[in-house]
Short mmCIF file of C-alpha atoms in Angstrom, two decimals:
data_model
loop_
_atom_site.label_atom_id
_atom_site.label_comp_id
_atom_site.label_asym_id
_atom_site.label_seq_id
_atom_site.Cartn_x
_atom_site.Cartn_y
_atom_site.Cartn_z
CA MET A 303 14.66 -30.82 3.16
CA PRO A 304 16.82 -27.94 4.26
CA GLU A 305 15.36 -25.67 7.00
CA THR A 306 13.77 -22.55 5.55
CA ILE A 307 15.11 -19.53 6.82
CA PRO A 308 12.16 -16.89 7.69
CA PRO A 309 12.79 -13.59 5.80
CA ILE A 310 12.55 -11.72 9.05
CA THR A 311 14.64 -13.49 11.75
CA PRO A 312 12.30 -13.96 15.17
CA ARG A 313 13.65 -12.22 18.01
CA ASN A 314 14.72 -14.68 20.67
CA ALA A 315 13.28 -13.23 23.76
CA THR A 316 9.90 -14.10 24.86
CA ILE A 317 7.45 -11.27 24.96
CA GLU A 318 4.61 -11.64 27.26
CA PRO A 319 1.66 -10.42 25.16
CA SER A 320 -0.28 -9.00 28.21
CA ALA A 321 2.72 -6.55 28.69
CA GLY A 322 1.82 -4.67 25.48
CA ALA A 323 -1.25 -2.41 24.75
CA PRO A 324 -3.71 -4.13 22.71
CA PHE A 325 -4.44 -3.16 19.25
CA GLU A 326 -5.73 -4.64 15.93
CA ALA A 327 -2.64 -5.55 14.44
CA VAL A 328 -4.06 -6.44 10.99
CA ARG A 329 -6.33 -3.76 10.65
CA VAL A 330 -3.37 -1.11 11.33
CA ALA A 331 -1.10 -2.66 9.18
CA ARG A 332 -3.68 -2.72 6.22
CA ASN A 333 -4.31 0.85 7.08
CA VAL A 334 -0.92 1.95 6.90
CA LEU A 335 -0.35 0.17 3.58
CA HIS A 336 -3.26 1.83 2.20
CA THR A 337 -2.76 5.33 3.42
CA CYS A 338 0.91 6.12 3.33
CA ARG A 339 2.44 8.27 0.34
CA THR A 340 6.02 7.42 1.25
CA ALA A 341 8.26 4.47 1.87
CA GLY A 342 11.78 3.85 2.71
CA LEU A 343 13.17 1.56 -0.10
CA ALA A 344 16.11 -0.55 0.98
CA THR A 345 18.21 -2.51 -1.55
CA LEU A 346 21.48 -4.39 -1.27
CA ASP A 347 24.53 -2.99 -2.88
CA PRO A 348 25.98 -5.56 -5.08
CA GLY A 349 29.65 -4.63 -4.33
CA SER A 350 29.55 -3.77 -0.86
CA GLY A 351 26.71 -5.75 0.41
CA TYR A 352 25.63 -2.95 2.55
CA PRO A 353 22.11 -1.87 2.36
CA TYR A 354 21.23 0.95 0.32
CA ASN A 355 18.26 3.24 1.28
CA THR A 356 16.16 5.56 -0.32
CA ALA A 357 12.65 7.26 -0.22
CA THR A 358 10.04 6.78 -2.94
CA ASN A 359 6.21 6.94 -3.51
CA ILE A 360 4.40 3.92 -2.77
CA ALA A 361 1.06 2.93 -4.67
CA VAL A 362 -1.20 -0.13 -4.07
CA GLU A 363 -2.90 -2.47 -6.33
CA PRO A 364 -6.67 -3.34 -5.54
CA ASP A 365 -5.47 -6.87 -3.91
CA GLY A 366 -3.20 -5.11 -1.51
CA THR A 367 0.24 -5.35 -3.62
CA PRO A 368 2.53 -2.45 -3.13
CA PHE A 369 4.24 -1.23 -6.17
CA PHE A 370 6.63 1.74 -6.96
CA PHE A 371 8.69 3.38 -9.65
CA THR A 372 12.25 3.85 -10.27
CA ALA A 373 14.15 5.06 -13.19
CA ARG A 374 16.23 2.44 -15.02
CA LEU A 375 19.61 4.40 -14.22
CA ALA A 376 18.84 4.62 -10.46
CA LEU A 377 21.23 2.91 -8.07
CA HIS A 378 18.31 1.02 -6.20
CA ALA A 379 17.32 -0.35 -9.71
CA ARG A 380 20.62 -1.55 -10.35
CA ASN A 381 20.56 -3.22 -6.96
CA ILE A 382 17.24 -4.82 -7.57
CA GLU A 383 18.40 -6.15 -10.78
CA ALA A 384 21.57 -7.83 -9.07
CA ASP A 385 19.38 -8.98 -6.05
CA PRO A 386 15.69 -8.72 -5.80
CA ARG A 387 15.36 -8.94 -1.99
CA ILE A 388 14.31 -5.68 -0.55
CA SER A 389 12.76 -4.08 2.25
CA LEU A 390 9.95 -1.28 2.63
CA VAL A 391 9.21 0.56 5.55
CA LEU A 392 5.85 2.65 5.41
CA ALA A 393 4.99 5.15 8.02
CA PRO A 394 3.26 8.61 8.40
CA PHE A 395 6.54 10.68 7.83
CA ASN A 396 6.46 14.30 8.87
CA LYS A 397 3.39 13.79 11.35
CA GLY A 398 4.89 13.94 14.47
CA ASP A 399 6.94 11.74 16.70
CA ALA A 400 7.53 8.50 14.43
CA LEU A 401 8.01 6.37 17.49
CA THR A 402 4.38 7.18 18.73
CA LEU A 403 2.88 6.34 15.38
CA PRO A 404 2.25 2.80 13.33
CA ARG A 405 4.92 1.85 11.05
CA LEU A 406 5.09 -1.28 8.52
CA THR A 407 8.06 -3.12 7.48
CA LEU A 408 7.53 -5.26 4.47
CA VAL A 409 10.29 -7.59 3.11
CA GLY A 410 10.39 -9.74 -0.03
CA LYS A 411 11.49 -9.81 -3.56
CA ALA A 412 10.80 -6.85 -6.27
CA LYS A 413 9.32 -8.16 -9.46
CA LEU A 414 9.14 -6.02 -12.68
CA ILE A 415 5.72 -5.27 -13.69
CA GLY A 416 5.11 -6.93 -17.02
CA GLU A 417 4.61 -4.90 -20.09
CA ALA A 418 1.03 -5.83 -20.37
CA ASP A 419 0.17 -4.57 -16.99
CA VAL A 420 2.12 -1.34 -17.09
CA PRO A 421 -0.41 0.78 -18.75
CA LEU A 422 -3.11 0.12 -15.66
CA ALA A 423 -0.20 0.37 -13.13
CA LYS A 424 0.74 3.71 -14.41
CA ALA A 425 -2.77 4.93 -14.33
CA ARG A 426 -3.14 3.76 -10.65
CA TYR A 427 0.00 5.41 -9.78
CA ILE A 428 -0.84 8.89 -11.39
CA ALA A 429 -4.39 8.69 -9.70
CA ARG A 430 -2.20 8.93 -6.52
CA TYR A 431 0.42 11.15 -7.68
CA PRO A 432 -0.66 13.42 -10.43
CA LYS A 433 2.66 14.98 -11.03
CA ALA A 434 4.30 11.57 -11.83
CA LYS A 435 3.01 12.17 -15.34
CA LEU A 436 6.27 13.86 -15.94
CA TYR A 437 8.54 10.97 -14.96
CA LEU A 438 6.45 8.06 -15.99
CA SER A 439 6.85 9.36 -19.48
CA LEU A 440 10.46 8.82 -19.44
CA PRO A 441 12.03 6.07 -21.47
CA ASP A 442 13.97 4.53 -18.66
CA THR A 443 10.54 4.02 -16.76
CA GLN A 444 10.29 0.82 -14.60
CA LEU A 445 7.61 -0.32 -12.22
CA TYR A 446 8.33 -2.91 -9.60
CA ARG A 447 5.78 -4.95 -7.41
CA LEU A 448 6.74 -6.27 -4.18
CA ASN A 449 6.10 -9.80 -3.45
CA ILE A 450 5.74 -9.73 0.23
CA GLU A 451 7.28 -12.56 2.13
CA GLY A 452 7.68 -11.06 5.79
CA VAL A 453 5.66 -8.32 7.72
CA GLN A 454 6.08 -6.50 10.98
CA ILE A 455 3.81 -3.94 12.34
CA ASN A 456 4.75 -1.56 15.36
CA GLY A 457 1.75 0.46 16.30
CA GLY A 458 3.58 2.49 18.87
CA PRO A 459 5.08 1.95 22.28
CA ALA A 460 4.35 -1.49 23.60
CA ARG A 461 2.26 -2.12 20.42
CA ASN A 462 3.90 -4.46 17.93
CA ALA A 463 3.19 -7.69 16.20
CA SER A 464 5.24 -9.92 14.10
CA ASN A 465 2.86 -12.94 13.90
CA ILE A 466 0.72 -11.30 10.98
CA THR A 467 1.40 -12.78 7.55
CA PRO A 468 1.45 -11.29 3.83
CA SER A 469 -1.78 -12.87 3.33
CA ASP A 470 -3.55 -10.79 6.04
CA LEU A 471 -2.60 -7.76 3.99
CA ARG A 472 -4.28 -8.98 0.68
CA THR A 473 -7.77 -8.49 -0.58
CA ASP A 474 -9.42 -11.20 -2.37
CA LEU A 475 -10.92 -9.89 -5.67
CA SER A 476 -12.46 -12.99 -6.69
CA ASP A 477 -16.24 -12.34 -7.71
CA ALA A 478 -15.85 -8.62 -7.55
CA ASP A 479 -15.06 -7.65 -11.13
CA GLY A 480 -17.35 -4.75 -11.59
CA LEU A 481 -16.38 -2.56 -8.56
CA GLU A 482 -13.27 -0.82 -10.17
CA ALA A 483 -15.36 0.36 -12.95
CA GLU A 484 -17.43 2.50 -10.65
CA VAL A 485 -14.30 4.59 -9.95
CA THR A 486 -15.28 7.07 -12.94
CA ARG A 487 -18.77 7.06 -12.30
CA LEU A 488 -18.53 8.10 -8.77
CA ASN A 489 -15.85 10.74 -9.18
CA ALA A 490 -18.00 12.25 -11.55
CA ILE A 491 -20.66 12.95 -8.85
CA ARG A 492 -19.88 16.44 -7.58
CA GLY A 493 -18.57 16.30 -3.88
CA LYS A 494 -18.92 12.40 -3.52
CA ALA A 495 -15.38 11.80 -3.04
CA SER A 496 -14.92 14.58 -0.56
CA ARG A 497 -17.63 13.48 1.22
CA LEU A 498 -16.34 9.69 1.51
CA ALA A 499 -13.17 11.21 2.61
CA ALA A 500 -14.77 13.22 5.39
CA LEU A 501 -16.30 9.73 6.49
CA ALA A 502 -12.73 8.57 6.82
CA GLY A 503 -11.94 11.02 8.98
CA LYS A 504 -10.18 13.40 6.69
CA LYS A 505 -10.90 17.33 6.08
CA SER A 506 -12.91 18.15 3.12
CA GLY A 507 -11.06 19.40 -0.10
CA ALA A 508 -10.43 18.24 -3.50
CA TRP A 509 -10.32 14.61 -3.18
CA LYS A 510 -10.96 11.67 -5.74
CA ILE A 511 -11.46 8.09 -5.59
CA THR A 512 -8.25 6.17 -6.66
CA SER A 513 -9.65 2.56 -6.43
CA ILE A 514 -12.49 0.40 -5.14
CA ASP A 515 -12.03 -2.99 -3.90
CA PRO A 516 -14.22 -5.51 -1.68
CA ASP A 517 -12.89 -4.28 1.39
CA GLY A 518 -12.82 -0.63 0.86
CA ILE A 519 -12.41 2.45 -0.90
CA ASN A 520 -8.91 4.37 -1.39
CA LEU A 521 -9.15 8.36 -1.90
CA ALA A 522 -6.33 10.83 -2.73
CA SER A 523 -6.06 14.66 -2.45
CA ALA A 524 -3.04 16.52 -3.54
CA SER A 525 -1.16 16.18 -0.12
CA ASP A 526 -3.06 13.08 1.56
CA LEU A 527 -4.34 9.68 1.14
CA ALA A 528 -7.48 8.22 2.92
CA ARG A 529 -9.11 4.65 3.19
CA LEU A 530 -12.71 4.25 3.75
CA TRP A 531 -13.21 0.55 5.13
CA PHE A 532 -16.31 -1.40 4.57
CA GLU A 533 -18.01 -3.01 7.57
CA GLU A 534 -18.54 -6.44 5.55
CA ARG A 535 -17.01 -7.34 2.39
CA ILE A 536 -18.75 -6.40 -0.93
CA GLU A 537 -18.60 -7.87 -4.28
CA SER A 538 -21.20 -6.44 -6.49
CA VAL A 539 -22.04 -2.87 -7.82
CA ASP A 540 -25.55 -3.19 -6.13
CA GLN A 541 -23.93 -3.97 -2.90
CA LEU A 542 -21.84 -1.14 -3.22
CA ALA A 543 -24.65 1.50 -3.87
CA LYS A 544 -26.47 0.11 -0.91
CA VAL A 545 -23.33 0.47 1.49
CA LEU A 546 -22.79 3.86 0.15
CA THR A 547 -26.46 5.10 0.88
CA GLN A 548 -26.36 3.43 4.24
CA THR A 549 -23.17 5.31 4.99
CA SER A 550 -24.27 8.63 3.74
CA LYS A 551 -27.34 8.47 5.89
CA GLY A 552 -25.12 7.33 9.05
#
């Protein structure tokens, strides 16, 4: 069998782990994935072969799969149609020195979201970016998922890890069907989302819950995102209620 070439070529220098500062690579990577609003999207130009980079909003499905919008006439949409290999870089842009903050690079293949899944994907996208209603209604709207094949996380100076895998970023949704339905009910409780955002380290304001999965709760305001992680995996509405009660008393 032919040798499989990794999507990110490993560095040929030996790096002594003790030389770097310790950090929880998987947790940092997952947190960046769930809380970054903007991503750099790199595609391959079909004529020149050069990378073509643009900025885009990033949304995340409950299982941790990132997805994004593009107009069919956009250059990057044309590039993806010719070659689905892309790269996304997620980082807290406009929040200080980028090289001192965590940044996550994902590589893989973009796949057009099927027609049956588009309404739910649009709803999730709009929950993060309410102004998206303006352009998601356009006839040439397309939504793409990234099937992640390679991951690189850099947590800042002397903090990097290339040994985490795409599966480290995923959330197992099995046996947790009822959690997503709790989003509407909890958002209807006055001040609930704002209190949860505060527990996630954010300032109070007009927050709303955008999704709930077995590992945590995603929240959004007009200009920021937050992730409240559960200490243990939950799979039922009863478990969720218990965790939220305990959290509010903490």
